[in-house]
Each structure stands twice: as structure tokens, then as C-alpha cells.
Tab-separated table of C-alpha atoms in Angstrom:
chain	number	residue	atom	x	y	z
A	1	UNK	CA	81.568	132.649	76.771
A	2	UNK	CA	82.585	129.390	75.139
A	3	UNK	CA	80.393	126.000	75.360
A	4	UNK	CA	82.790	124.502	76.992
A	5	UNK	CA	83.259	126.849	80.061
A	6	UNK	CA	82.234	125.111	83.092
A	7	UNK	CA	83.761	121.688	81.349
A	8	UNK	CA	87.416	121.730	80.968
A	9	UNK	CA	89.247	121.195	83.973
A	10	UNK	CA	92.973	121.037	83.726
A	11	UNK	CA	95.178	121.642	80.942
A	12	UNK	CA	98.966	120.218	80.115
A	13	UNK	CA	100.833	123.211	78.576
A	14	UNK	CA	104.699	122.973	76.959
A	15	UNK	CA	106.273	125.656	76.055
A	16	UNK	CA	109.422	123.984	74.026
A	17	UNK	CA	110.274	120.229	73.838
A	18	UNK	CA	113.661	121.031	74.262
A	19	UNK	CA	116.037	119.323	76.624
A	20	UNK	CA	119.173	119.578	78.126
A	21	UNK	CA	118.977	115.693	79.241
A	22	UNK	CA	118.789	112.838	76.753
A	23	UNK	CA	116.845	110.295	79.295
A	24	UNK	CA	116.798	106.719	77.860
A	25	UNK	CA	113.576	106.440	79.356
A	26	UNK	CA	111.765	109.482	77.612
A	27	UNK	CA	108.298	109.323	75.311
A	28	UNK	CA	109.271	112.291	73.463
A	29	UNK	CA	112.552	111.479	73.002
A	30	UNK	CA	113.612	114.674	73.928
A	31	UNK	CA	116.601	116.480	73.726
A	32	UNK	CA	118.758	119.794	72.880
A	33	UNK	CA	117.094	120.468	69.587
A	34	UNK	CA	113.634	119.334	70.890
A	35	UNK	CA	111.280	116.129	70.375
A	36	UNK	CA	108.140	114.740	68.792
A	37	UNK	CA	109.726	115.984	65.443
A	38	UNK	CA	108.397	119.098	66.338
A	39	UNK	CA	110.484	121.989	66.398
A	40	UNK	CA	107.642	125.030	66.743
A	41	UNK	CA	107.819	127.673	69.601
A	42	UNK	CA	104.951	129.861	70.702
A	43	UNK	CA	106.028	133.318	71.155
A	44	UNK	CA	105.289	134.968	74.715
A	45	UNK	CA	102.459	136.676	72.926
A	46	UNK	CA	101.022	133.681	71.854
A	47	UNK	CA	100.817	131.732	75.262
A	48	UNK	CA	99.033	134.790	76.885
A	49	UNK	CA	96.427	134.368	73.792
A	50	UNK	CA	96.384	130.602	74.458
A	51	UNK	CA	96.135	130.825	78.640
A	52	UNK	CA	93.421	133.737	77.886
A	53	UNK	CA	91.479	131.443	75.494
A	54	UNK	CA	91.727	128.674	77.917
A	55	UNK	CA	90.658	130.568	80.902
A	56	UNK	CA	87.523	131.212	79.113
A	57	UNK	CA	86.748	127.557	78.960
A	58	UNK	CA	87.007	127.271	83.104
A	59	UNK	CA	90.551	125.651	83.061
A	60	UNK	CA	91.294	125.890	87.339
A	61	UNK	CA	94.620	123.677	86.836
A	62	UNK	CA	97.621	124.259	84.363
A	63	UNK	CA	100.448	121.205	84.379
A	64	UNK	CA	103.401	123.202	82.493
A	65	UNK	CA	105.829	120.357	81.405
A	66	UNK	CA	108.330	119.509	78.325
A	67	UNK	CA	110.598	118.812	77.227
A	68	UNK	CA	111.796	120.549	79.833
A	69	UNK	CA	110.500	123.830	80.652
A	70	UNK	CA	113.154	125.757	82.015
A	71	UNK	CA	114.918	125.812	79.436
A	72	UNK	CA	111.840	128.148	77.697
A	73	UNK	CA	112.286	129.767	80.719
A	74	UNK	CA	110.758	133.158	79.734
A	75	UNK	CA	107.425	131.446	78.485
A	76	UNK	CA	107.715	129.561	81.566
A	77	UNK	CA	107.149	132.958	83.298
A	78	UNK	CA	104.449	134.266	80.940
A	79	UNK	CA	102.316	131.368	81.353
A	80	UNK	CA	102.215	130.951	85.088
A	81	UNK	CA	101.781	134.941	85.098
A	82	UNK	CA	99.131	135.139	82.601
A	83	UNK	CA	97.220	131.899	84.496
A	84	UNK	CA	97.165	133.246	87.811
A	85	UNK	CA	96.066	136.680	86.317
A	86	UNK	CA	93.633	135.176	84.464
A	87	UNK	CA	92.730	132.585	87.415
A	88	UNK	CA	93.463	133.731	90.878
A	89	UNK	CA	92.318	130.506	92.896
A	90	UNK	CA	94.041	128.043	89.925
A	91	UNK	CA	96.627	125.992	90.823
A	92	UNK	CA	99.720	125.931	88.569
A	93	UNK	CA	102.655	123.052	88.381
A	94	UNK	CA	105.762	122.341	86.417
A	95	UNK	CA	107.311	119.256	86.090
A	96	UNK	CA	110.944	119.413	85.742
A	97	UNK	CA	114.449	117.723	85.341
A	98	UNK	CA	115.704	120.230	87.914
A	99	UNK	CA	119.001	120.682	86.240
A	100	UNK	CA	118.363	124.669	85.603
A	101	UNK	CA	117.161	125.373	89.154
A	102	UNK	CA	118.547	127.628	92.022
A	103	UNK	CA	117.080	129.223	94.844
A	104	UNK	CA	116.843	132.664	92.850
A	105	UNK	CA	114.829	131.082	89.838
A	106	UNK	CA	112.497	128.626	92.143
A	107	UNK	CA	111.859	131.991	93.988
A	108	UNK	CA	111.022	133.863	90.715
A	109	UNK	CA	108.933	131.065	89.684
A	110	UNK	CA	106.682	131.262	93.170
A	111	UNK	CA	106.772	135.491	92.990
A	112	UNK	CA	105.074	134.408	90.020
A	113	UNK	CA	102.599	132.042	90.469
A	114	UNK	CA	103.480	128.590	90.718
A	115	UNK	CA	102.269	126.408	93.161
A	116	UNK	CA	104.174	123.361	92.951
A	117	UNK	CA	107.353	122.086	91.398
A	118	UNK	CA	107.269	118.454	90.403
A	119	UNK	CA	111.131	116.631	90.009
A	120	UNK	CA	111.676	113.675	87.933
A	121	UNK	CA	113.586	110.756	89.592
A	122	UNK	CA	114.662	106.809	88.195
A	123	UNK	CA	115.492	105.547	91.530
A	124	UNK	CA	116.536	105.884	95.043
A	125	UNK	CA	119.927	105.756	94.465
A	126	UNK	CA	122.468	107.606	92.759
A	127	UNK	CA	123.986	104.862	90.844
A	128	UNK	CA	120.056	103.688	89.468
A	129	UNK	CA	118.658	106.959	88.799
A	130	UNK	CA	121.570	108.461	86.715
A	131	UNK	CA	122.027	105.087	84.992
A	132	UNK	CA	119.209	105.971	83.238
A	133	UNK	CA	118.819	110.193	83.628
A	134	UNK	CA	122.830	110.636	83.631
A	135	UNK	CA	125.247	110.852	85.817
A	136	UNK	CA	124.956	113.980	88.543
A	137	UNK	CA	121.167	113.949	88.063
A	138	UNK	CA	120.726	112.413	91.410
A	139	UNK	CA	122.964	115.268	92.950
A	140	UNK	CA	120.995	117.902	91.409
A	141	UNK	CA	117.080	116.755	91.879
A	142	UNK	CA	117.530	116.467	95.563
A	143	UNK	CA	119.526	119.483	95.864
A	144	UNK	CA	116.384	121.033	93.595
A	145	UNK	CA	114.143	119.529	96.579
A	146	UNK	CA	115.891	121.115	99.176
A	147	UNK	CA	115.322	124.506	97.597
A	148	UNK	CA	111.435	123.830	96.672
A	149	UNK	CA	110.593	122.961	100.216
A	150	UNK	CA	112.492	126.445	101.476
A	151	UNK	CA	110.283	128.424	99.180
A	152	UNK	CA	107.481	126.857	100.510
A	153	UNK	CA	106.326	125.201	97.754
A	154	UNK	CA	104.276	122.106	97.064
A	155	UNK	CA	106.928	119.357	96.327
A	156	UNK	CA	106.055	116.306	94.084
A	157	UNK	CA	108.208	113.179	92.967
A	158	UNK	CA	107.736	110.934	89.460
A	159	UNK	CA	109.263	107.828	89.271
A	160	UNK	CA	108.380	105.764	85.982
A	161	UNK	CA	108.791	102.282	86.677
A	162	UNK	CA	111.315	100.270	84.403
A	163	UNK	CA	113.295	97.019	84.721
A	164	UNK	CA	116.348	98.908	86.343
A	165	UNK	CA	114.346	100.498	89.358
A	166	UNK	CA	111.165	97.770	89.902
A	167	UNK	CA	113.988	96.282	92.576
A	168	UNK	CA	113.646	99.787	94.354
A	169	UNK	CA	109.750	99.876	94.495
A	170	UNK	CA	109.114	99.429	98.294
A	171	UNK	CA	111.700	101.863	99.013
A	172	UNK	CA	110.007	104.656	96.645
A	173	UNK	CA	107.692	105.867	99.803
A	174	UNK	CA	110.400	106.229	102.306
A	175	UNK	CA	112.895	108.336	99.463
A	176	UNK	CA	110.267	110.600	99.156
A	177	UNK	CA	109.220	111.299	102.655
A	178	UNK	CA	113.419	111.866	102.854
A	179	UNK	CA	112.966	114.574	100.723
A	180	UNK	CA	109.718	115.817	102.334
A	181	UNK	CA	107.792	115.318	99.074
A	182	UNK	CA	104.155	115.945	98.962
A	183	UNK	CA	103.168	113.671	96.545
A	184	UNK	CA	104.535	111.028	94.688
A	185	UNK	CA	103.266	109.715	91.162
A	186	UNK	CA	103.657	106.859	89.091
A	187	UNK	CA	103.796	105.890	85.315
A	188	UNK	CA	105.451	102.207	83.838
A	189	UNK	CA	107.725	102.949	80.788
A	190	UNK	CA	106.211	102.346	77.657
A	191	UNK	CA	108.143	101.620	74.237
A	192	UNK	CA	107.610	105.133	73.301
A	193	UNK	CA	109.697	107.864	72.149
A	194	UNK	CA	113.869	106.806	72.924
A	195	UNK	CA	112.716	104.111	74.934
A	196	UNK	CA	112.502	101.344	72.403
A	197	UNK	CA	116.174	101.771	71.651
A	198	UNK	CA	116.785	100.979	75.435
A	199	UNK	CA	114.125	98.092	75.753
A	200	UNK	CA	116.452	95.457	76.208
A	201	UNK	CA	118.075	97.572	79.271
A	202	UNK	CA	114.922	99.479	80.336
A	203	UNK	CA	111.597	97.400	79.219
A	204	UNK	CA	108.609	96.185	81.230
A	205	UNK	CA	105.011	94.843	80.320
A	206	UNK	CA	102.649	96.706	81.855
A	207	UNK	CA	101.826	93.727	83.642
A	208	UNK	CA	105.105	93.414	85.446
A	209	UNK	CA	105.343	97.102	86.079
A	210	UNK	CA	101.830	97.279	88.160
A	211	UNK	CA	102.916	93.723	90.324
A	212	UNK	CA	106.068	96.122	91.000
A	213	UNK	CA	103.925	98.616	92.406
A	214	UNK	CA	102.670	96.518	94.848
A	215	UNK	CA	105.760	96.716	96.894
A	216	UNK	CA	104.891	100.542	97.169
A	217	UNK	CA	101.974	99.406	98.836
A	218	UNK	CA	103.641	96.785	101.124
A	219	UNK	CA	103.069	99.050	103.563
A	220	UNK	CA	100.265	101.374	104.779
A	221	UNK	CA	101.307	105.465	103.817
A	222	UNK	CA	99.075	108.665	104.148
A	223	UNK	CA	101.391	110.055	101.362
A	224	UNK	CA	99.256	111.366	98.197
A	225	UNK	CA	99.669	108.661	95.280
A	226	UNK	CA	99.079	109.134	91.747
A	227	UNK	CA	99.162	105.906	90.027
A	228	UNK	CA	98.834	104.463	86.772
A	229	UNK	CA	96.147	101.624	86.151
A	230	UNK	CA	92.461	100.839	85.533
A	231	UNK	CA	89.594	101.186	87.880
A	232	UNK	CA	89.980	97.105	88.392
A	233	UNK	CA	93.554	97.765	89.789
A	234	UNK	CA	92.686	100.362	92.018
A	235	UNK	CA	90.508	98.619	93.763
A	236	UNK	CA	92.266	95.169	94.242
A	237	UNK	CA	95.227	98.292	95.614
A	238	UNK	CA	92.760	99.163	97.963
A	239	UNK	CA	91.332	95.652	99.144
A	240	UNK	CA	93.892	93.815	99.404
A	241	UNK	CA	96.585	96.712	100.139
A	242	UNK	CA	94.915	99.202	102.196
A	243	UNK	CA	95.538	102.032	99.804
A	244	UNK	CA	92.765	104.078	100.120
A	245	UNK	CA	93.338	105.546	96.492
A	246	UNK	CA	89.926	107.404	95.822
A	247	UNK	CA	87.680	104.758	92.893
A	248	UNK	CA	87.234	107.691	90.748
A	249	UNK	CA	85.605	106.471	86.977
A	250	UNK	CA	88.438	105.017	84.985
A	251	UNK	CA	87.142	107.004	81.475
A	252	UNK	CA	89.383	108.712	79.748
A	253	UNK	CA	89.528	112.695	80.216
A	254	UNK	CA	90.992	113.534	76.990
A	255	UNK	CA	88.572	115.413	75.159
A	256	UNK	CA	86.190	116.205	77.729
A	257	UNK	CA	87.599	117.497	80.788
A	258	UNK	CA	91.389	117.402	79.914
A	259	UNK	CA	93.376	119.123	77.255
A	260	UNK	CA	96.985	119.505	76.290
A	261	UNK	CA	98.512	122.427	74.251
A	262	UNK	CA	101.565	121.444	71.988
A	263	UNK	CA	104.681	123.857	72.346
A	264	UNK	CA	103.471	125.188	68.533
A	265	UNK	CA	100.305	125.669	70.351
A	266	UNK	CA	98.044	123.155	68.637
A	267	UNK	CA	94.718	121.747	70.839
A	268	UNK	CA	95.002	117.807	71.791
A	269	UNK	CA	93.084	115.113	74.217
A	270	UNK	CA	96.579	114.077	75.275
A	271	UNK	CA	100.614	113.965	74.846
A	272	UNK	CA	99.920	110.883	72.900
A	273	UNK	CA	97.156	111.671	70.943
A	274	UNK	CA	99.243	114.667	69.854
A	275	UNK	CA	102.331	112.870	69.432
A	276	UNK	CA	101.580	109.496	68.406
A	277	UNK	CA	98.311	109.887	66.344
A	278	UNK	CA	99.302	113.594	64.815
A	279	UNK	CA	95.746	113.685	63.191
A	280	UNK	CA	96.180	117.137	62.274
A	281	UNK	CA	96.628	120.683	63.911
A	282	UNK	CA	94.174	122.968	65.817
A	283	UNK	CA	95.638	126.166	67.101
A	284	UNK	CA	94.560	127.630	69.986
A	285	UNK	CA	97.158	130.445	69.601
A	286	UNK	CA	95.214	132.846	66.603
A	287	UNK	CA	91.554	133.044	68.376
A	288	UNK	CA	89.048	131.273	70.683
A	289	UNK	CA	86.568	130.935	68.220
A	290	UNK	CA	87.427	127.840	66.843
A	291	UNK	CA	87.431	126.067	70.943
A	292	UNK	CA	83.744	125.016	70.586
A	293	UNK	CA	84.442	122.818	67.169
A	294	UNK	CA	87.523	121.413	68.585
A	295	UNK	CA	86.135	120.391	71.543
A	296	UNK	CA	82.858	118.883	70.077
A	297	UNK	CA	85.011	117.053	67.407
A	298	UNK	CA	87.246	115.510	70.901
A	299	UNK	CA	83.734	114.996	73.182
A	300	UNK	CA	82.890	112.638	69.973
A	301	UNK	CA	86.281	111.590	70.123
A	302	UNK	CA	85.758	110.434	73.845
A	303	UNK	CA	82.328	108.720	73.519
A	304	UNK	CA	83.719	106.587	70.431
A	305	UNK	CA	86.667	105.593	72.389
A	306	UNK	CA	84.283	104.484	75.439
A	307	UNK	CA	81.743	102.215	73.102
A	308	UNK	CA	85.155	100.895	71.209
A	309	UNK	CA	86.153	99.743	74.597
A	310	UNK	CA	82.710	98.217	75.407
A	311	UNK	CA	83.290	95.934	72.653
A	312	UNK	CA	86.379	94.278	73.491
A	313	UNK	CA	86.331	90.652	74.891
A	314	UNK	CA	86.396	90.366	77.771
A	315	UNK	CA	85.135	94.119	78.441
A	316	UNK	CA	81.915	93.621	77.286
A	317	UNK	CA	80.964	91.405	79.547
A	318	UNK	CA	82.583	92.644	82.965
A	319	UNK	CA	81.034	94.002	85.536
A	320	UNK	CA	83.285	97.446	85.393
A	321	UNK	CA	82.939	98.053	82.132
A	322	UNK	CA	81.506	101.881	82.962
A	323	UNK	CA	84.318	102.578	84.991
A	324	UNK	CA	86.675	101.968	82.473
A	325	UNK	CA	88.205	103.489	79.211
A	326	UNK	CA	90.768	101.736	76.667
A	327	UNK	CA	92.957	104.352	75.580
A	328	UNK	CA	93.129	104.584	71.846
A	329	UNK	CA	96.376	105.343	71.714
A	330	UNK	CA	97.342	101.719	72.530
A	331	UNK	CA	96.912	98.311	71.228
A	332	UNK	CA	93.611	96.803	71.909
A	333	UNK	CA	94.244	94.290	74.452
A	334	UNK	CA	93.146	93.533	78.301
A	335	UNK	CA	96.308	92.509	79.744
A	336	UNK	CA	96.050	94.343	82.788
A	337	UNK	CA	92.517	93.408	84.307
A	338	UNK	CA	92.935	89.554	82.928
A	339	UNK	CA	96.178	89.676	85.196
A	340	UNK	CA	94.630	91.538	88.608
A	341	UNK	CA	91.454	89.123	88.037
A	342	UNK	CA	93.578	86.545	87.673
A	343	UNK	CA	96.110	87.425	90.706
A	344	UNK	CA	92.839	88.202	92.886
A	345	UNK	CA	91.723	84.479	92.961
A	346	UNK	CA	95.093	83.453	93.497
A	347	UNK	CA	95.909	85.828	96.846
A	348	UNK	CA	92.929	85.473	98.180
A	349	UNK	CA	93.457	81.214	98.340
A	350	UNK	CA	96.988	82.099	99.620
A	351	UNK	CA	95.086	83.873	102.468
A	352	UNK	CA	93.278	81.413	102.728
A	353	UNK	CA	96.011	78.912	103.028
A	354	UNK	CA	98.067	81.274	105.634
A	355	UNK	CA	98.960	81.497	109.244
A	356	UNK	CA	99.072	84.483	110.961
A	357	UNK	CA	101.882	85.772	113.034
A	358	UNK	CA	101.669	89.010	115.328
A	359	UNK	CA	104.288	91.137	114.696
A	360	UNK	CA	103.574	94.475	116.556
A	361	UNK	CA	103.405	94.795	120.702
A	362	UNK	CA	99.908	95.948	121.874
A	363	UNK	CA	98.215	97.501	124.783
A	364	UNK	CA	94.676	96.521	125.556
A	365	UNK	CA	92.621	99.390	126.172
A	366	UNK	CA	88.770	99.025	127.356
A	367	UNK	CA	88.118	96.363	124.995
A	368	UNK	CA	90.284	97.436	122.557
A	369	UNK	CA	94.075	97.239	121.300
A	370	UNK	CA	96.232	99.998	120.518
A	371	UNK	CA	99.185	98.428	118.097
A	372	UNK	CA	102.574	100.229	118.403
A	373	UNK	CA	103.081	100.152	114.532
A	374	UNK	CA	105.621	101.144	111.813
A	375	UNK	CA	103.044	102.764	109.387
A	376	UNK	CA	102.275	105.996	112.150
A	377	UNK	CA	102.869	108.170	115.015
A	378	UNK	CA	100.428	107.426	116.702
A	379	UNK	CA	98.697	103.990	117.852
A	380	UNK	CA	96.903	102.181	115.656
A	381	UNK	CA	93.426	101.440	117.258
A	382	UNK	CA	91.546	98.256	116.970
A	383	UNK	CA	88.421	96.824	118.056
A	384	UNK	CA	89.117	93.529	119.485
A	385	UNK	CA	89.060	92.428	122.310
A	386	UNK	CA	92.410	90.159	123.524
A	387	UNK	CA	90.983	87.319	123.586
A	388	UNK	CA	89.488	87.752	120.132
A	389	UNK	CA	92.780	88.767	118.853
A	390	UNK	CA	94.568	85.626	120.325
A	391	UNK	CA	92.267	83.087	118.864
A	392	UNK	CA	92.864	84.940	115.532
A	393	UNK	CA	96.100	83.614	116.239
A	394	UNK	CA	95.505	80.222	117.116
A	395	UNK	CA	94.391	79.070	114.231
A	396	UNK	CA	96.461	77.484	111.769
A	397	UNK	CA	94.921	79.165	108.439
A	398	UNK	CA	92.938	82.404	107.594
A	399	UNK	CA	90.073	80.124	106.478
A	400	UNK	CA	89.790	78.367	109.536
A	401	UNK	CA	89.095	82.180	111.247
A	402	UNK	CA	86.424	82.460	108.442
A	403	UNK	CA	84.511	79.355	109.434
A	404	UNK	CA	84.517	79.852	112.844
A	405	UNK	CA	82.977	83.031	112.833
A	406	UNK	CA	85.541	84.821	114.726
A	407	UNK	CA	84.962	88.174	113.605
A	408	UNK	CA	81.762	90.112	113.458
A	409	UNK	CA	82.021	90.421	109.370
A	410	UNK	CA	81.156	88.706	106.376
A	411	UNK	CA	84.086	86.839	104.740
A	412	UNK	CA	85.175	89.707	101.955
A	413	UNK	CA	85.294	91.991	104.851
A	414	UNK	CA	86.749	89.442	106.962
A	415	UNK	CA	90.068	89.231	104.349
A	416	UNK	CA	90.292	92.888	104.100
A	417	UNK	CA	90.241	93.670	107.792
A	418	UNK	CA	93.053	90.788	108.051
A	419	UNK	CA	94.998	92.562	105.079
A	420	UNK	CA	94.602	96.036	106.654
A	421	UNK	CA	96.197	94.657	109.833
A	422	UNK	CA	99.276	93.576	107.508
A	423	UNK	CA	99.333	96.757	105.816
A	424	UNK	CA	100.407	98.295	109.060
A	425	UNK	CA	102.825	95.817	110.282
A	426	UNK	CA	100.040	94.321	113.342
A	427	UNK	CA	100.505	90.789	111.269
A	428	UNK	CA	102.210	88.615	108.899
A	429	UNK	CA	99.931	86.503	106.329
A	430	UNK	CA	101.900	83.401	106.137
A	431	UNK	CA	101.978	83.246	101.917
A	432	UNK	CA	100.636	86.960	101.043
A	433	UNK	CA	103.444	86.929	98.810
A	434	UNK	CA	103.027	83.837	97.093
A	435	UNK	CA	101.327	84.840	93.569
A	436	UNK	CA	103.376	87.295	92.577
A	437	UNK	CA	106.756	87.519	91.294
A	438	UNK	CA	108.183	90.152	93.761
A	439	UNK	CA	108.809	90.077	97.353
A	440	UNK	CA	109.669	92.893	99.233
A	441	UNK	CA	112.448	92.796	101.834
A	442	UNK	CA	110.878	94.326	104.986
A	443	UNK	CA	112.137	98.142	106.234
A	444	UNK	CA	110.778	97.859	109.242
């Protein structure tokens, strides 16, 4: 068996780069006669040989995206029937456009092997999301939802955040939980692939992107969340937010535990690294033999990229530098922690500065209240007392609760406590809002 059984852990396979769609948006820039300049198909033979190799190397998860993959539709089928022959207990996904779906191919698909379909959306809205997708795509994805929640399969949603859909942010949660989506993830457009030719329409910095992600966040969800961002981000999500998004280590996968195979079945840390980089081919197609040196060349690949981020000012010096990797794909620059660091100090003085308002009814309950609240079902249980939740009140700022002690917790745990209780809708913090840029209207 391979040296690197027991290591690789998931896999992104595509099987063409066609597409039928011409999305301003896309990093490929795919379209009807394919993307990334490449133009090479793997026969059916070929991906069995590549899933086999693979399977050797302990791959339990198989993303199969594009281009878009229906449209290889037959290799679409070998794959997903080779993996699951190959690995009963994986777990295999597509993501797709959902234009070539019906309820007799989403059926074939499960009969199978697949686990879960995942179906691109740009918005909310019919007249957003087919401003940028074209027009009837809005029609078609939810009418492709429809039919993957009748099989029974898992349903997931991507959205990639751009400068016509950031207004929709704090309505992405409740469009999804419309469509009884399982899972929602997240990416902000980058100037990559057709995109830059749509900047002017479409563009974001990163920057502006993750502050529009707050608004998905305006309110507490249980829905599963895959977001983009370091581990800084993730964690001022889940202090200041209440977003419970697990702190996994923020290095980079590609080359250790993640791979991708190209549609001409060459061996990659990433889409980008494949795409944007093209430092040269390694086919996984002709024999497994050659997995070992690929995959020590990429685990050197990894460390270099983790020491190159080290190095960076002001990464060298912070406190998270193990958590995180700089992808060397992009430019080398810190944008995004300078601006949550930055955006930290300023919320938590707006806190500071705030009143607090109650906003949801309560029952007390045995020295506790039980909030009737927007966020769940049931009630949301807290341990105060009513008299320690009307002095709360009575004060005219947040740091006036700090210094007099009013709760039993130090004053970090004081703030998130107080921003937990505004993730559910319990209070209002006077100027929450105030640093940032956006400011959601409020659904409930």
C-alpha cells in the first residue's frame, strides 16, 4: 500500500470543464468548449484507474465538480460507482449548476452512489441570481432542490459573495432553510478566471466580502456553515456572533490531506494550484506508482508554504501564527486579519458605549428565564435571575454592567454572553453595528 494511505482525506475530482452556463462570476471561466485552457478528457477507463489509485491512499470523501459535471455525465456515473465500490462508508458529492437535472437522473445518480448534491446560487432572488448565472437559472436550481430533497438526498447551497448579492447576505440563511438545504457554504469572488472582465459589475476585496458575511451571522442558526476566512475570523464569528463554527487549524490542506484531480487527470494541492500556477503535470491516470513522489514533492510543498507565511509582517509576530496558512496562490498580503484585529477593538468599544434594550418576552422559571426567541423552537434558557436581568437593563452602557460586577464572569466572557443574547434576538446592543459598513435590516 502507498505511503500516503492513512493521510489523504478528501479528493476534488472533474471529469470535463465543460459548461453549458457562461457565469460572469466563474474562476475557470468555464463554458461550452471547457475552461482553464484545458481541453483533456479522461476516458471512463481512466477515472476507475484514478478512483482505484486514490482509494489506495485512504481517500473517505470525493467532491466531483466542474465545469459542470453533468454534462460528462457518463464519467459522472463511473466515478461515484467506482468510489463507493472501492469505498463503501465514503461519502460522495457533486456540485452542480442544476440545469441538466430531473427526477430520473438525480435518482440514477443516488442508485449509484452519491450522497449529496450541492446547487450553485448568486442570490435570493430571481432577478440577482440570474443577473449574474442567466436568466431561468433561478427557476431551475430550486426546482433541482425540490427533486434532491424527494430522493432523499443531502442538499447543499453555494453562494459566492460579490458586489451584486452582499445586499442579500442576512437573507442567505432563511433562502436556504426555504429550500430545506442542509448546508450552506461560502466563498467571496476573486478576480479569477471571467471574473476580472466583470469586476467593475461583480468585484469585492476580500475585506468587504467577509464584513458582508456578518449579516449571515446577524442572527443565531444551527444550519451547517462552510465559510471562507482565516482562523482569526472564525473566531471573532464566534465571539462576537455566536457562530459556533468549529476553530479547526487554519493550514492549508493542499498537499497533505487534500488533493484535486484535473479532468486530464493530472495530481494537484488545489483548483488553483492547478490552474493558476500550472507547474507541470502528474498523472494519476497510467499507475499508482508514481503517488508516493507526488505527494512527498506537495508535503514539501505544504511545509514551505507554512514557514513562507511565518515570515510575513505582521504574521510573524501574532499570536495565531500556527493556526494559520497564506495560500501561495495569492499575493502576499494580511488584509484580512489587519481588518478583523482592527474591527475587534472597534466593536468591542461600541459595546462598550451601548445601551441595551430587551427585545424578546420572558417567563421566569425557578431562577431562571426562558426567552420566547426568533432563532428556535424552543425557549431559549438563561440563568438569571429577574432581577439580575433588569439591572442589566438599567444601566445606561455595557461598561457600566462590567464595572459593577453584575454578572458572575470576567469581562471577555461578560461581552460574549451579552452578544450571545443578541444573537438570538433576547437584546439589542445600542451601536453593535457601528464599525462596520453594513447594517442588516431585521427579519424578525
Amino acid at each position: 500500500m502507498s505511503k500516503a494511505a492513512s493521510r489523504i482525506a478528501t479528493l476534488d475530482l472533474t471529469p470535463g470543464d465543460m459548461c453549458n452556463l457562461e457565469c460572469e462570476h466563474c474562476y475557470a471561466a468555464s463554458s461550452k468548449n471547457g475552461g482553464h485552457g484545458d481541453d483533456r478528457l479522461m476516458t471512463e477507463d481512466e477515472i476507475r484507474t484514478v478512483v482505484q489509485n486514490l482509494a489506495e491512499c485512504g481517500v473517505k470523501t470525493i467532491d466531483i465538480a466542474g465545469g459542470e459535471p453533468t454534462l460528462a455525465y457518463d464519467r459522472l456515473l463511473t466515478a461515484i460507482e467506482e468510489f463507493k465500490f472501492q469505498v463503501p462508508d465514503g461519502y460522495v458529492g457533486i456540485v452542480t449548476n442544476s440545469t441538466q437535472l430531473d427526477p430520473e437522473r438525480v435518482d440514477e445518480l443516488k442508485s449509484a452512489g452519491l450522497d449529496a448534491i450541492n446547487l450553485s446560487f448568486e442570490g435570493t432572488t430571481r432577478e440577482v441570481n440570474d443577473s449574474v448565472r442567466g436568466e431561468g437559472h433561478f427557476r431551475s436550481a430550486c426546482a433541482a432542490a425540490s427533486m434532491v430533497k424527494e430522493a432523499g438526498l443531502h442538499l447543499g447551497v453555494s453562494i459566492t459573495i460579490n458586489a451584486v448579492n452582499r445586499s442579500q447576505a442576512n437573507q442567505f440563511v432563511p433562502f436556504a432553510n426555504r429550500l430545506d438545504a442542509d448546508g450552506l457554504a461560502f466563498q467571496v469572488i476573486e478576480p479569477r478566471g471571467r471574473a476580472p472582465e466583470y469586476w467593475d459589475k461583480l468585484g469585492l476585496e476580500i475585506t468587504d466580502g467577509l464584513e458582508s458575511l456578518l449579516l449571515v451571522f446577524d442572527r443565531h442558526t444551527t444550519m451547517h456553515l462552510d465559510i471562507p476566512g482565516a482562523y482569526r475570523y472564525r473566531e471573532f464569528l464566534n465571539t462576537y456572533f455566536n457562530a459556533n463554527i468549529p476553530l479547526v487549524d487554519g493550514q492549508c490542506p493542499g498537499g497533505d490531506r487534500s488533493y484535486v484531480v484535473t479532468s486530464g487527470g493530472d495530481l494537484a494541492p488545489c483548483p488553483l494550484h492547478a490552474y493558476v500556477l500550472d507547474e507541470g503535470t502528474y498523472s494519476v491516470a497510467d499507475s499508482s506508482s508514481n503517488l508516493d513522489a507526488i505527494t512527498a514533492e506537495y508535503l514539501d510543498f505544504n511545509a514551505e508554504i507554512d514557514s513562507r507565511g511565518r515570515e510575513l509582517v505582521p504574521c510573524a509576530g501574532c499570536e495565531y501564527n500556527e493556526e494559520c496558512t497564506h495560500c501561495p496562490v495569492n499575493d502576499d498580503v494580511v488584509d484580512e486579519c489587519v481588518w478583523v484585529n482592527k474591527k475587534e477593538r472597534e466593536l468591542r468599544q461600541s459595546i462598550l458605549k451601548s445601551s441595551l434594550t430587551q427585545k424578546a418576552p420572558y417567563t421566569a422559571v425557578g431562577g431562571k428565564l426562558q426567552f420566547d426567541v426568533p432563532t428556535q423552537t424552543t425557549h431559549l434558557t438563561v440563568h438569571l435571575t429577574e432581577s439580575q436581568f433588569q439591572e442589566l437593563l438599567s444601566y445606561d452602557t455595557a461598561e457600566e454592567i462590567l464595572a459593577a460586577d453584575v454578572l458572575p464572569l470576567d469581562d471577555e466572557e461578560a461581552i460574549e454572553f451579552l452578544c450571545m443574547l443578541r444573537s438570538h434576538g433576547v437584546i439589542e446592543i445600542e451601536k453593535f453595528w457601528e464599525p462596520f459598513t453594513v447594517t442588516p435590516p431585521r427579519l424578525d
